[in-house]
mmCIF file of C-alpha atoms in Angstrom:
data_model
loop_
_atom_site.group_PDB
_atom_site.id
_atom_site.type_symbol
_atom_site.label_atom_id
_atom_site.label_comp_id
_atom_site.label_asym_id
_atom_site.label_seq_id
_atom_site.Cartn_x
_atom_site.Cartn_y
_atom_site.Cartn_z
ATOM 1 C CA UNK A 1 52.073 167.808 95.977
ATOM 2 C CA UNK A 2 50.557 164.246 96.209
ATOM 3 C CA UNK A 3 53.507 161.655 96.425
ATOM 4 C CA UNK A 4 53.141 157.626 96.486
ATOM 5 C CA UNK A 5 55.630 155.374 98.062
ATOM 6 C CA UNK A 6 58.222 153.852 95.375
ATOM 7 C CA UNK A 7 57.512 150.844 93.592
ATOM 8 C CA UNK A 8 60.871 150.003 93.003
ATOM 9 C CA UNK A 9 62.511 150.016 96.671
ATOM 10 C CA UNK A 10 66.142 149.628 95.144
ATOM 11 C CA UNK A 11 65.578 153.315 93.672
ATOM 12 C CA UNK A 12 64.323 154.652 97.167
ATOM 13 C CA UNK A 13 67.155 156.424 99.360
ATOM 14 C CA UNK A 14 68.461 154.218 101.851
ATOM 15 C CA UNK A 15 68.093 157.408 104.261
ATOM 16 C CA UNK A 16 64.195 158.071 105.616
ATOM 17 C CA UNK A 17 65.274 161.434 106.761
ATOM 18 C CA UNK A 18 67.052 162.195 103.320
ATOM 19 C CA UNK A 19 63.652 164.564 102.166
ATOM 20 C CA UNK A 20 63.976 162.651 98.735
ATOM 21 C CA UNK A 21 60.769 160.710 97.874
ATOM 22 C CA UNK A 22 61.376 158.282 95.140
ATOM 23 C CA UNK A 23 58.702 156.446 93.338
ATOM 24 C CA UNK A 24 58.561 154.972 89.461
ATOM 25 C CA UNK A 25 55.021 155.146 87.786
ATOM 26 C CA UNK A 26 55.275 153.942 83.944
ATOM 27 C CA UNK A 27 58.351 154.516 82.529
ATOM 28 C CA UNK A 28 59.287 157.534 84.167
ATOM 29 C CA UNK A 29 61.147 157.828 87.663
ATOM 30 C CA UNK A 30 60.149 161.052 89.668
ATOM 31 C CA UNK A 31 62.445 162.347 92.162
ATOM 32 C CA UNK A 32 60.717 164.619 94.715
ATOM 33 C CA UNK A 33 62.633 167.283 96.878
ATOM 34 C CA UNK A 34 60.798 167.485 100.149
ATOM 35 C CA UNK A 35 62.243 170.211 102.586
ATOM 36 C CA UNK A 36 59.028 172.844 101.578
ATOM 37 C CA UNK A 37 59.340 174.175 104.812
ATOM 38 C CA UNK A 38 63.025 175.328 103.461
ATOM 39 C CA UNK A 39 61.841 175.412 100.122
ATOM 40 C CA UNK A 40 63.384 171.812 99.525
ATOM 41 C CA UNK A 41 67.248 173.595 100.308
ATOM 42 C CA UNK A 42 69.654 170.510 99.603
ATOM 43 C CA UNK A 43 71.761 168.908 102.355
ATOM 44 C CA UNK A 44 74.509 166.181 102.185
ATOM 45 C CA UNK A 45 72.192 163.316 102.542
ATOM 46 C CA UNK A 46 69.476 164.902 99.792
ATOM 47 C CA UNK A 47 72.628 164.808 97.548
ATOM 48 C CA UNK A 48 73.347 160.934 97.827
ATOM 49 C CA UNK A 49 69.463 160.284 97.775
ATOM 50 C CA UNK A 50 69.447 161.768 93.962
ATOM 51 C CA UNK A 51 72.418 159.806 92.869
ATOM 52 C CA UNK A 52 71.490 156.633 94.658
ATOM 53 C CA UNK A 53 68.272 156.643 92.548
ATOM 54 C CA UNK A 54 70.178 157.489 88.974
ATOM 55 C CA UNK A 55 72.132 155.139 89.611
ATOM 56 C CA UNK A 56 69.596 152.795 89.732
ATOM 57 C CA UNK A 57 67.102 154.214 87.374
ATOM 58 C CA UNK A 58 70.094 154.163 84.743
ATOM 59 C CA UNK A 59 70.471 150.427 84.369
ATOM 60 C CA UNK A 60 66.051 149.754 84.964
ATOM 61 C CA UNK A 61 65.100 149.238 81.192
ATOM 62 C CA UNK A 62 61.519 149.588 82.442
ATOM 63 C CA UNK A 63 62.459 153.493 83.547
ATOM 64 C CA UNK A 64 62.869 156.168 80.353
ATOM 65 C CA UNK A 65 62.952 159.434 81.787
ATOM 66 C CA UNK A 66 63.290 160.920 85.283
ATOM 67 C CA UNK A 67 61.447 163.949 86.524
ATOM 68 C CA UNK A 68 62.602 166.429 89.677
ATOM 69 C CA UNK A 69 60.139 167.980 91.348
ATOM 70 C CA UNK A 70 60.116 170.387 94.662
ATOM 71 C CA UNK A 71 57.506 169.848 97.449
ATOM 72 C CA UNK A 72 54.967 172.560 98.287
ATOM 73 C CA UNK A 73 54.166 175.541 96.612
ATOM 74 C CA UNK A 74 57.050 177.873 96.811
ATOM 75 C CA UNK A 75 60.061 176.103 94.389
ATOM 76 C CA UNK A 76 62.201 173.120 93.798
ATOM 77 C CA UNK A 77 64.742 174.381 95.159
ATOM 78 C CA UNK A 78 66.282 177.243 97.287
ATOM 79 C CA UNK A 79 69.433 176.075 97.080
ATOM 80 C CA UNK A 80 72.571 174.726 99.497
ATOM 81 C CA UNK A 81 71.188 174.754 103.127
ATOM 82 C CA UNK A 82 73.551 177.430 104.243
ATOM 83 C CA UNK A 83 72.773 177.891 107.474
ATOM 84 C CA UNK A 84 74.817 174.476 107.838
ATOM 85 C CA UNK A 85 77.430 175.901 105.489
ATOM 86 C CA UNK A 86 77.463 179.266 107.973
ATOM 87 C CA UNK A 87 78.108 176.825 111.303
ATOM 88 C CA UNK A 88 80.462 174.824 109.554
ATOM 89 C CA UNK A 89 82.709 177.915 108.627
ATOM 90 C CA UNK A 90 82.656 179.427 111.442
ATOM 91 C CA UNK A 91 84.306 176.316 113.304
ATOM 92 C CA UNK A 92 86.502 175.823 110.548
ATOM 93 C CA UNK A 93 85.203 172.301 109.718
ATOM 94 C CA UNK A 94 85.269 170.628 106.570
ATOM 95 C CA UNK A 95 81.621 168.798 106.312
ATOM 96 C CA UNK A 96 80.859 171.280 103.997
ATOM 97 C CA UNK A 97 83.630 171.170 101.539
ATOM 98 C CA UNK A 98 82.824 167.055 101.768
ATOM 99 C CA UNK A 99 79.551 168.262 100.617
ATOM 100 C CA UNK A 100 80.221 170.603 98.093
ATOM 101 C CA UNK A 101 82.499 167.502 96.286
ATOM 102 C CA UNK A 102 79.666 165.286 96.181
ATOM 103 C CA UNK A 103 77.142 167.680 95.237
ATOM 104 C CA UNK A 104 79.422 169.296 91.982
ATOM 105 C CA UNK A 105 79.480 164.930 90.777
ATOM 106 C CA UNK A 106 76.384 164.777 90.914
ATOM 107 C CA UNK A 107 75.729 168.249 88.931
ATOM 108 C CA UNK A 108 77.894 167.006 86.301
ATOM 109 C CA UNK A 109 76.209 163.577 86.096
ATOM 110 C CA UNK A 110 73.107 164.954 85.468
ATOM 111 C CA UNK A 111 74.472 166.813 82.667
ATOM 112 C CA UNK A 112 75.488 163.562 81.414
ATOM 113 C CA UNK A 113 72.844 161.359 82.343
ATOM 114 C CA UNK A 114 71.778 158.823 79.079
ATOM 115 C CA UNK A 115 67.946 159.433 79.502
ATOM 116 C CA UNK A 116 66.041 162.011 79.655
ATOM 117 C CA UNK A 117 66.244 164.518 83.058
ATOM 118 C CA UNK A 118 62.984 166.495 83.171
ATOM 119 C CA UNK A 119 63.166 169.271 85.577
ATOM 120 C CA UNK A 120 60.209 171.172 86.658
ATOM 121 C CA UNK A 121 61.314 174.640 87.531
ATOM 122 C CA UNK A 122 58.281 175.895 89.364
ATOM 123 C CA UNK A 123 58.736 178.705 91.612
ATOM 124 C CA UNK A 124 62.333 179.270 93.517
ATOM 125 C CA UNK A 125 64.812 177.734 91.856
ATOM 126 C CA UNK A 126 68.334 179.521 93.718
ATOM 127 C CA UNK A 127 72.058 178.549 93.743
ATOM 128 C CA UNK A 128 71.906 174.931 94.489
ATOM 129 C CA UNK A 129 68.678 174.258 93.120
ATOM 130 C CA UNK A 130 69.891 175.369 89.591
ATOM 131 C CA UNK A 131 72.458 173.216 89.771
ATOM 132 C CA UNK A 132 70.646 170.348 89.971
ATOM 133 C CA UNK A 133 68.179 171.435 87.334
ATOM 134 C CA UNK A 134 69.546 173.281 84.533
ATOM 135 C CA UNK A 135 72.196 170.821 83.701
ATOM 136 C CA UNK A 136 69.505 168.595 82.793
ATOM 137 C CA UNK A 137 68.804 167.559 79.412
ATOM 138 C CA UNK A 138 65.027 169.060 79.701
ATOM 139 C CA UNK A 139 64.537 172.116 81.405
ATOM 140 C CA UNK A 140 60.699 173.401 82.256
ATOM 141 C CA UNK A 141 59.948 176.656 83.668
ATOM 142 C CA UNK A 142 56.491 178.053 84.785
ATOM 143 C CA UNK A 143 55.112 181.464 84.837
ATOM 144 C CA UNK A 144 55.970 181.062 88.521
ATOM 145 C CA UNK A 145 60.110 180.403 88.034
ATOM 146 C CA UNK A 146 61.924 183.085 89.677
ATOM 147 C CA UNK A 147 65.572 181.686 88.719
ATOM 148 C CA UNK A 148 69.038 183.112 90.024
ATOM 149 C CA UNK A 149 72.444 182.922 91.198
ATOM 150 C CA UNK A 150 72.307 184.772 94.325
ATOM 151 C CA UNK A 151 75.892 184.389 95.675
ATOM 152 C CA UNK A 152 77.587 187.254 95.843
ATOM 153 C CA UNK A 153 74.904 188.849 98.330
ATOM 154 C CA UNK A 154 76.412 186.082 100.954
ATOM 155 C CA UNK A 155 80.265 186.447 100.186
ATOM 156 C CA UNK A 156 80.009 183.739 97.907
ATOM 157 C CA UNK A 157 80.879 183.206 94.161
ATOM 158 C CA UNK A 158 78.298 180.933 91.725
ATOM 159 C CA UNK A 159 78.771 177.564 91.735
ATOM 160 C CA UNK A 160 77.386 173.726 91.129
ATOM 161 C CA UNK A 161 78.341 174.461 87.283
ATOM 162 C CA UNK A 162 76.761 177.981 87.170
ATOM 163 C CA UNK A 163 79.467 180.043 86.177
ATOM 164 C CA UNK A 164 79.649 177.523 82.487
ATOM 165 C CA UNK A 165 75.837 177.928 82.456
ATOM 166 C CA UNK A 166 76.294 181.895 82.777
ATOM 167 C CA UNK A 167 79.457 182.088 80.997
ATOM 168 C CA UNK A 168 77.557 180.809 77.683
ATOM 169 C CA UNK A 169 74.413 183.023 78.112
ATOM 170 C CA UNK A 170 74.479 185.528 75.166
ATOM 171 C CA UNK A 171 76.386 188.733 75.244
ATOM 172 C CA UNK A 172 77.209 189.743 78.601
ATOM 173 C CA UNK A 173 73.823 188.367 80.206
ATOM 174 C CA UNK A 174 75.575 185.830 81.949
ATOM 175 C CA UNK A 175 78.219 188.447 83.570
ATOM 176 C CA UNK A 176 74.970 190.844 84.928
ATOM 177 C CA UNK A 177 73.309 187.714 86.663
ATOM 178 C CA UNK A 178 76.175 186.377 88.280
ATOM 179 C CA UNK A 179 77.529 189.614 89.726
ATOM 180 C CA UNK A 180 74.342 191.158 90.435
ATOM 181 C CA UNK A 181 72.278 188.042 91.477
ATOM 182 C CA UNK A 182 69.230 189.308 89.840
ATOM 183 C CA UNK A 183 65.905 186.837 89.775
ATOM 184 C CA UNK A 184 64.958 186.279 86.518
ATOM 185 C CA UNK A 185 61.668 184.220 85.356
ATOM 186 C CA UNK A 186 60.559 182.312 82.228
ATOM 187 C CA UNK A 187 61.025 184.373 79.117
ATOM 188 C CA UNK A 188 64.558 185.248 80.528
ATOM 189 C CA UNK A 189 65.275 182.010 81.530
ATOM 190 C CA UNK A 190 64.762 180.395 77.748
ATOM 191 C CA UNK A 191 66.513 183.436 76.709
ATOM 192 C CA UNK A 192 69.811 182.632 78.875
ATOM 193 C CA UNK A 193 69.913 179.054 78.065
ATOM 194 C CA UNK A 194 68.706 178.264 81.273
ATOM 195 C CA UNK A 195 65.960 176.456 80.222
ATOM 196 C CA UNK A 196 64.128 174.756 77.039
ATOM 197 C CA UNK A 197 60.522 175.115 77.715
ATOM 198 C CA UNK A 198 57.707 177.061 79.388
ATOM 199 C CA UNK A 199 54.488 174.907 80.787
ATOM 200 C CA UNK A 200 52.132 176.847 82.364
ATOM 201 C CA UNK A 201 52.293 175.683 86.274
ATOM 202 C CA UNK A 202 48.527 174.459 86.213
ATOM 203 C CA UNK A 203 49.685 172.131 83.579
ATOM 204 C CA UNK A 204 52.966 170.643 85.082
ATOM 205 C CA UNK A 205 50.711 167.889 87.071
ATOM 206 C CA UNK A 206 48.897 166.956 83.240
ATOM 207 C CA UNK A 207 52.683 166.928 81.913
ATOM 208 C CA UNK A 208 53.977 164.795 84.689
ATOM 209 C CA UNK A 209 51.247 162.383 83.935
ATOM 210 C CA UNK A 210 51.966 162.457 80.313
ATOM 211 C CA UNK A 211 55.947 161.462 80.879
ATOM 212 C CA UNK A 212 54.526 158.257 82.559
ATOM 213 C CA UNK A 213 53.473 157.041 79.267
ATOM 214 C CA UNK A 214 55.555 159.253 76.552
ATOM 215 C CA UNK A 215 58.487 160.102 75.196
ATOM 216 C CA UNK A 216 59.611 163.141 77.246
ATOM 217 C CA UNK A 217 59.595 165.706 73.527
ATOM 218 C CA UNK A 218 55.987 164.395 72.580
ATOM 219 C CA UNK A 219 54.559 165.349 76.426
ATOM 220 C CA UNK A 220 56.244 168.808 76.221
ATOM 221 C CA UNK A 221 54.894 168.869 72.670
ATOM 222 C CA UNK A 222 51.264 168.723 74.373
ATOM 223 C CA UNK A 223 51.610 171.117 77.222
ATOM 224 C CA UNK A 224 54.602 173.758 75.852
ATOM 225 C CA UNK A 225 52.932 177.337 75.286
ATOM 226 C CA UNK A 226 54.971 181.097 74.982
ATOM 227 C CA UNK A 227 56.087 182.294 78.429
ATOM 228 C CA UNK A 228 55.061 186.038 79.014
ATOM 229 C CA UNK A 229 58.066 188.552 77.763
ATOM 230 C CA UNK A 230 60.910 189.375 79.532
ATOM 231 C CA UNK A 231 63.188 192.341 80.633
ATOM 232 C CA UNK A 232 66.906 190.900 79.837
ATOM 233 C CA UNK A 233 65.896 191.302 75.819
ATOM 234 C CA UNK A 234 65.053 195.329 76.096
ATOM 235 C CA UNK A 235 68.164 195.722 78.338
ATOM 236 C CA UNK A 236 70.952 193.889 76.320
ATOM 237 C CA UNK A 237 72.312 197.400 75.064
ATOM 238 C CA UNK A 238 73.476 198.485 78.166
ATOM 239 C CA UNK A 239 73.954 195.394 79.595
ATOM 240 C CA UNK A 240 76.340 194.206 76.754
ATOM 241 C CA UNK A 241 78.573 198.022 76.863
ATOM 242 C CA UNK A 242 78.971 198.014 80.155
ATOM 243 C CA UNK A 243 79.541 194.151 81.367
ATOM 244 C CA UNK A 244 82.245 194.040 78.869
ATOM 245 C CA UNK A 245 85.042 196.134 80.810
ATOM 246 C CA UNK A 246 87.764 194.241 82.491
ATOM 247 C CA UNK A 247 87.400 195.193 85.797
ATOM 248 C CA UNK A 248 84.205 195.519 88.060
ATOM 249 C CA UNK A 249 85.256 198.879 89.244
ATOM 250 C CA UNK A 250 85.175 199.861 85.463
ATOM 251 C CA UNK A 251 81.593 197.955 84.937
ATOM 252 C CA UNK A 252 80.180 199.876 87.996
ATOM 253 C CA UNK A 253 81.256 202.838 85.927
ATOM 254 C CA UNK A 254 79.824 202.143 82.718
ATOM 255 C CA UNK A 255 76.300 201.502 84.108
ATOM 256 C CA UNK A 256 76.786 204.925 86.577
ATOM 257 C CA UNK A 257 77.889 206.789 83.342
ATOM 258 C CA UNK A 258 75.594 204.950 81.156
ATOM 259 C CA UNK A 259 72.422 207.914 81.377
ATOM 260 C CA UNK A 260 70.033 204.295 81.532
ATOM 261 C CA UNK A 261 67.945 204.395 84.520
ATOM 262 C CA UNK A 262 68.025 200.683 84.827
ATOM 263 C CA UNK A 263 72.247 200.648 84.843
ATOM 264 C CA UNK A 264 72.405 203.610 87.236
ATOM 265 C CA UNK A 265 70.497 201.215 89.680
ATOM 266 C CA UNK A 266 72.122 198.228 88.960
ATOM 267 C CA UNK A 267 75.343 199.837 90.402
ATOM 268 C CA UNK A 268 73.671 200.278 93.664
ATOM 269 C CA UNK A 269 73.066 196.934 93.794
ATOM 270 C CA UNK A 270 76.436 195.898 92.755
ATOM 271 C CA UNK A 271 78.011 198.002 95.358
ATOM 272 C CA UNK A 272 75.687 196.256 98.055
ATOM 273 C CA UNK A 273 77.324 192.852 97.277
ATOM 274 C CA UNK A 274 80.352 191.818 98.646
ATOM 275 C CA UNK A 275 83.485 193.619 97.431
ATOM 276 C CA UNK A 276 85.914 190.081 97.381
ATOM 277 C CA UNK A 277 83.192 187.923 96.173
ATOM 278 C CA UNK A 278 82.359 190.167 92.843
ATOM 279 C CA UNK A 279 86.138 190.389 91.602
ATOM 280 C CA UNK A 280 86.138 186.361 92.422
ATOM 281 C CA UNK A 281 82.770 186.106 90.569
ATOM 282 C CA UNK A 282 84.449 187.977 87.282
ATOM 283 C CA UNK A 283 87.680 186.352 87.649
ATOM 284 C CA UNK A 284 86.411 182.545 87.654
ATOM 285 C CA UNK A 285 83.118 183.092 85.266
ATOM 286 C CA UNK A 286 86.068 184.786 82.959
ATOM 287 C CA UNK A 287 88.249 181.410 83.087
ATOM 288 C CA UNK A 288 85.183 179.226 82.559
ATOM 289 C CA UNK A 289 84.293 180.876 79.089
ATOM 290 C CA UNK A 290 88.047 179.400 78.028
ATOM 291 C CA UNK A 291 87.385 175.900 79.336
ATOM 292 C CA UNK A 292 86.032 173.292 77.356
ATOM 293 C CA UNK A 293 83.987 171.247 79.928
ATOM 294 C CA UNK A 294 81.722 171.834 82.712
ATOM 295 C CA UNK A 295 83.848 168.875 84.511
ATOM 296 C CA UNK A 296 86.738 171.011 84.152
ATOM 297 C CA UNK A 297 84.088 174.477 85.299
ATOM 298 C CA UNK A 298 83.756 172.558 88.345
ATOM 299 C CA UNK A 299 86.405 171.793 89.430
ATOM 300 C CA UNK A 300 87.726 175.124 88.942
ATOM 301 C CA UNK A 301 84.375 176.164 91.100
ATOM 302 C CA UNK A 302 85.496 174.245 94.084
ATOM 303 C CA UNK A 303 89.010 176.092 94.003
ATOM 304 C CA UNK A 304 86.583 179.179 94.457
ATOM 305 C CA UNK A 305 84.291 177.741 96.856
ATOM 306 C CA UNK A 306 86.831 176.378 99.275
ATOM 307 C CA UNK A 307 88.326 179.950 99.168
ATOM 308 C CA UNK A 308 85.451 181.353 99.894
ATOM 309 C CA UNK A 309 84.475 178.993 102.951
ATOM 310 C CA UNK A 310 87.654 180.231 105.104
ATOM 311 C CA UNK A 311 86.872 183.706 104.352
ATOM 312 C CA UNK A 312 85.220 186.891 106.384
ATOM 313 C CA UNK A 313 82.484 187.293 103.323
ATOM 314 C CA UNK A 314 81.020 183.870 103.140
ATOM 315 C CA UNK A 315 80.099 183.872 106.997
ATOM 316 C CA UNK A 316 79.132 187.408 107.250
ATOM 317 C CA UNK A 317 76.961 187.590 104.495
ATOM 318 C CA UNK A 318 75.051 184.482 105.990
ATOM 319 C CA UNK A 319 75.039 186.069 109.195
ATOM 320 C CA UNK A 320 73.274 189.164 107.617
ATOM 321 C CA UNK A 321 70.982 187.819 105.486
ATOM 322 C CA UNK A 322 69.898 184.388 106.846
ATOM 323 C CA UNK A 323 70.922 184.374 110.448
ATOM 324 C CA UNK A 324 69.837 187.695 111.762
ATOM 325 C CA UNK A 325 68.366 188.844 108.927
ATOM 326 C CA UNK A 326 69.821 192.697 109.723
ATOM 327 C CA UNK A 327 70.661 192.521 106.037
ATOM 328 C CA UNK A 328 73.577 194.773 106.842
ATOM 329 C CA UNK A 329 76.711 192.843 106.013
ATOM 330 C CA UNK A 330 79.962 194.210 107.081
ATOM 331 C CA UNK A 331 82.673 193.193 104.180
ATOM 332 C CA UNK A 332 86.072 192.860 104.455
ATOM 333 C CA UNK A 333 87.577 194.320 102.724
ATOM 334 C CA UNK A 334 84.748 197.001 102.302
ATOM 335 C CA UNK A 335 85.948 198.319 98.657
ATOM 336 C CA UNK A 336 86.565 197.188 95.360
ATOM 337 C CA UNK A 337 89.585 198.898 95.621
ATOM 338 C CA UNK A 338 90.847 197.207 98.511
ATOM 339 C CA UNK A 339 90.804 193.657 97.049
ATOM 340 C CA UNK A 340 94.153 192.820 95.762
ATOM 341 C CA UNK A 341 95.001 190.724 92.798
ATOM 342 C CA UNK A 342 96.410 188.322 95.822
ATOM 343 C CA UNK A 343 92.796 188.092 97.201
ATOM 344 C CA UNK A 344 91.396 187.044 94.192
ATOM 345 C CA UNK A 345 94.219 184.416 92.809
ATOM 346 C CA UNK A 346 93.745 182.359 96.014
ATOM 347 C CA UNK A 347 90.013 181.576 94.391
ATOM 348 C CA UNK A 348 91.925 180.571 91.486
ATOM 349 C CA UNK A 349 94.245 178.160 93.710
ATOM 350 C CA UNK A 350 93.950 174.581 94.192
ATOM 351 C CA UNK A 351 92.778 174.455 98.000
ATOM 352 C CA UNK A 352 95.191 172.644 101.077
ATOM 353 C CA UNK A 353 92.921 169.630 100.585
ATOM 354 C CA UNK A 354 93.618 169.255 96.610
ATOM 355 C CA UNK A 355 91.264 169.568 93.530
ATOM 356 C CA UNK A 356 88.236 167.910 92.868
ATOM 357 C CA UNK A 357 89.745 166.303 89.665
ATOM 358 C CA UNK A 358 86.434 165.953 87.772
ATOM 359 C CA UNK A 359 88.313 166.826 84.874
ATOM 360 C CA UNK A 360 90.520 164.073 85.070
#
C-alpha cells in the first residue's frame, strides 16, 4: 500500500512510532494502520493517533469523509496486540486496562462521528480491528474479509462494542459468533450487520480514489457489486433452535442432539474454548440486547474485560495460542459445570478501579 506524507501536519500523530500514517488528499482524510508485520494489531499509542486525527479532521471544512485502511496484504486489523495484554497480566499491571478505556472512547466516537467513516475491511479484520471498523457509518468488505470475534479461544469475552454489534445480528447469529469465534467473510458479514457493502478488493484502490472527490454513497455506488454467498443463511435453522437455550451447557446440547452435521461440530469447538469465558460471553452479550446504547454496551464490556485481565483464562489462552503456540490451553476451571454463578457475576461487577462511565 502506497502512502504519502500528510498535507495537513495538525492531523498527523504527534507520535512517529504510533504506526498511524495520516495524510488528506481532496476532501477525504485516510487513516492508515501500519503494523503489517502484526497485521496492523492496535497498541495504546495507535489508539490516540486515530483520535488525534478525528479530532482534527472533524472541525477541517475542507475534509468530508475519512477512510481506514490496514497496511500490507493480510488485513486492517488483527486486533488488540495481546502479547502486551499477556505481559501486562501476568505482572498484574494496569497499562492495559488504561488502554482498553481509551480504546472503547474511541470505538464509540466513531460510531458517532458527524462525517462519513469509510472502513475498508480487506482481509483480517479480528477483535480489535472490528471495533474500530464496524462502528463506522460505512462499512466495506472484500471477497478477502475474514471477520470475527475470536475471544473466547484466549479466555477472553468480545469486546470494543462487539457484544451490541452481535447482540443485534438476526436470530441467534450473533450468540454462535461470539461463543464460537467463527471467521466469517462478506456475504455473512452484510448478513450480520457487520457491514454495508461488498467492493471487490482489486477495486478498493479505484474507490479510495473516488472518495477524494465524492460523496462517500455515490463512490460506493460506482464500485459496490454482490459478494459471493454465504454459509450463516443455510445454517440459521439450527443455529436459531439451539443458540436460544439459557445456558451454554444446554446450547452444547442442542447442537450434539441436533442430528446436523454442522451443530455436532460446532460443539467440539465450543468445548475447546474456555469454560469461564463462554458463560461470561452469554451472560454480558445477554445484558447488552436490554441496553439501549452502545455507550452503555461498553461500559458494561470493560466490567467484563477487567474481570477477565486478573483471571487464569485470559493469560493462559495467550500463552497457548500466541506465546508458545502449543495451542493446548489448560482452563481453570476446566468444565462448564465448574463455573459458578459467582464466577460469572464478577464480569458483571464494576471493577476495584470503577466504571468507564461512557454512559454517563
Amino acid at each position: 500500500m502506497t502512502t504519502v506524507p500528510a498535507e495537513n501536519p495538525a492531523a498527523a500523530p504527534a507520535d512517529r512510532d504510533a504506526h498511524v500514517l495520516c495524510r488528506t488528499e481532496g476532501r477525504a482524510g485516510f487513516l492508515t494502520l501500519d503494523r503489517p508485520r502484526a497485521i496492523n494489531a492496535l497498541t495504546h499509542p495507535m489508539v490516540r493517533a486515530l483520535d488525534a486525527a478525528l479530532t482534527a479532521w472533524e472541525h477541517d471544512p475542507a475534509i468530508t469523509t475519512v477512510v481506514l485502511r490496514g497496511a500490507g496484504e493480510r488485513g486492517l486489523c488483527a486486533g488488540g496486540d495481546i502479547r502486551a495484554i499477556h505481559d501486562d497480566a501476568r505482572a498484574g499491571g494496569t497499562a492495559t486496562a488504561a488502554f482498553w478505556a481509551d480504546e472503547y472512547r474511541l470505538n464509540a466516537r466513531i460510531a458517532r462521528y458527524p462525517k462519513p467513516y469509510v472502513a475498508l475491511m480487506d482481509g483480517i479484520v479480528m477483535g480489535g480491528g472490528v471495533g474500530v471498523s464496524a462502528h463506522g457509518s460505512v462499512r466495506v468488505v472484500t471477497e478477502h474479509s475474514r471477520i470475527a470475534m475470536p475471544e473466547t479461544g484466549i479466555g477472553f469475552v468480545p469486546d470494543v462494542g462487539g457484544t451490541w454489534l452481535l447482540g443485534r445480528a438476526p436470530g441467534e447469529l450473533g450468540t454462535h459468533l461470539a461463543l464460537t469465534g467463527a471467521q466469517i467473510g462478506a456475504a455473512d458479514a452484510l448478513l450480520t450487520g457487520l457491514a454495508d457493502h461488498h467492493v471487490p478488493a482489486a477495486a478498493l484502490d479505484a474507490l479510495a480514489a473516488d472518495l477524494t472527490r465524492l460523496p462517500a454513497d455515490e463512490a460506493l455506488a460506482r464500485h459496490a457489486t454482490a459478494p459471493a454467498p454465504g454459509v450463516l443463511a443455510e445454517q440459521r435453522a439450527w443455529i436459531d433452535a439451539c443458540y436460544a437455550a439459557p445456558t451454554v451447557e444446554e446450547i452444547v446440547d442442542r447442537l450434539l442432539d441436533s442430528g446436523v452435521p454442522a451443530a455436532k461440530e460446532t460443539a467440539g469447538t465450543l468445548l475447546a474454548k474456555s469454560p469461564t469465558a463462554l458463560k461470561a460471553t452469554l451472560a454480558v452479550l445477554r445484558a447488552a440486547r436490554a441496553l439501549d446504547s452502545l455507550e452503555a454496551v461498553l461500559d458494561l464490556e470493560y466490567r467484563a474485560s477487567c474481570a477477565a485481565l486478573t483471571s487464569h483464562d485470559l493469560v493462559e489462552g495467550i500463552r497457548a495460542q500466541v506465546v508458545d503456540k502449543d495451542r493446548d490451553p489448560h482452563w481453570k476451571p476446566a468444565a462448564l459445570a465448574d463455573v459458578t454463578d459467582a464466577d460469572v457475576a464478577r464480569y458483571l461487577t464494576p471493577p476495584p478501579g470503577g466504571d468507564l462511565g461512557l454512559a454517563g
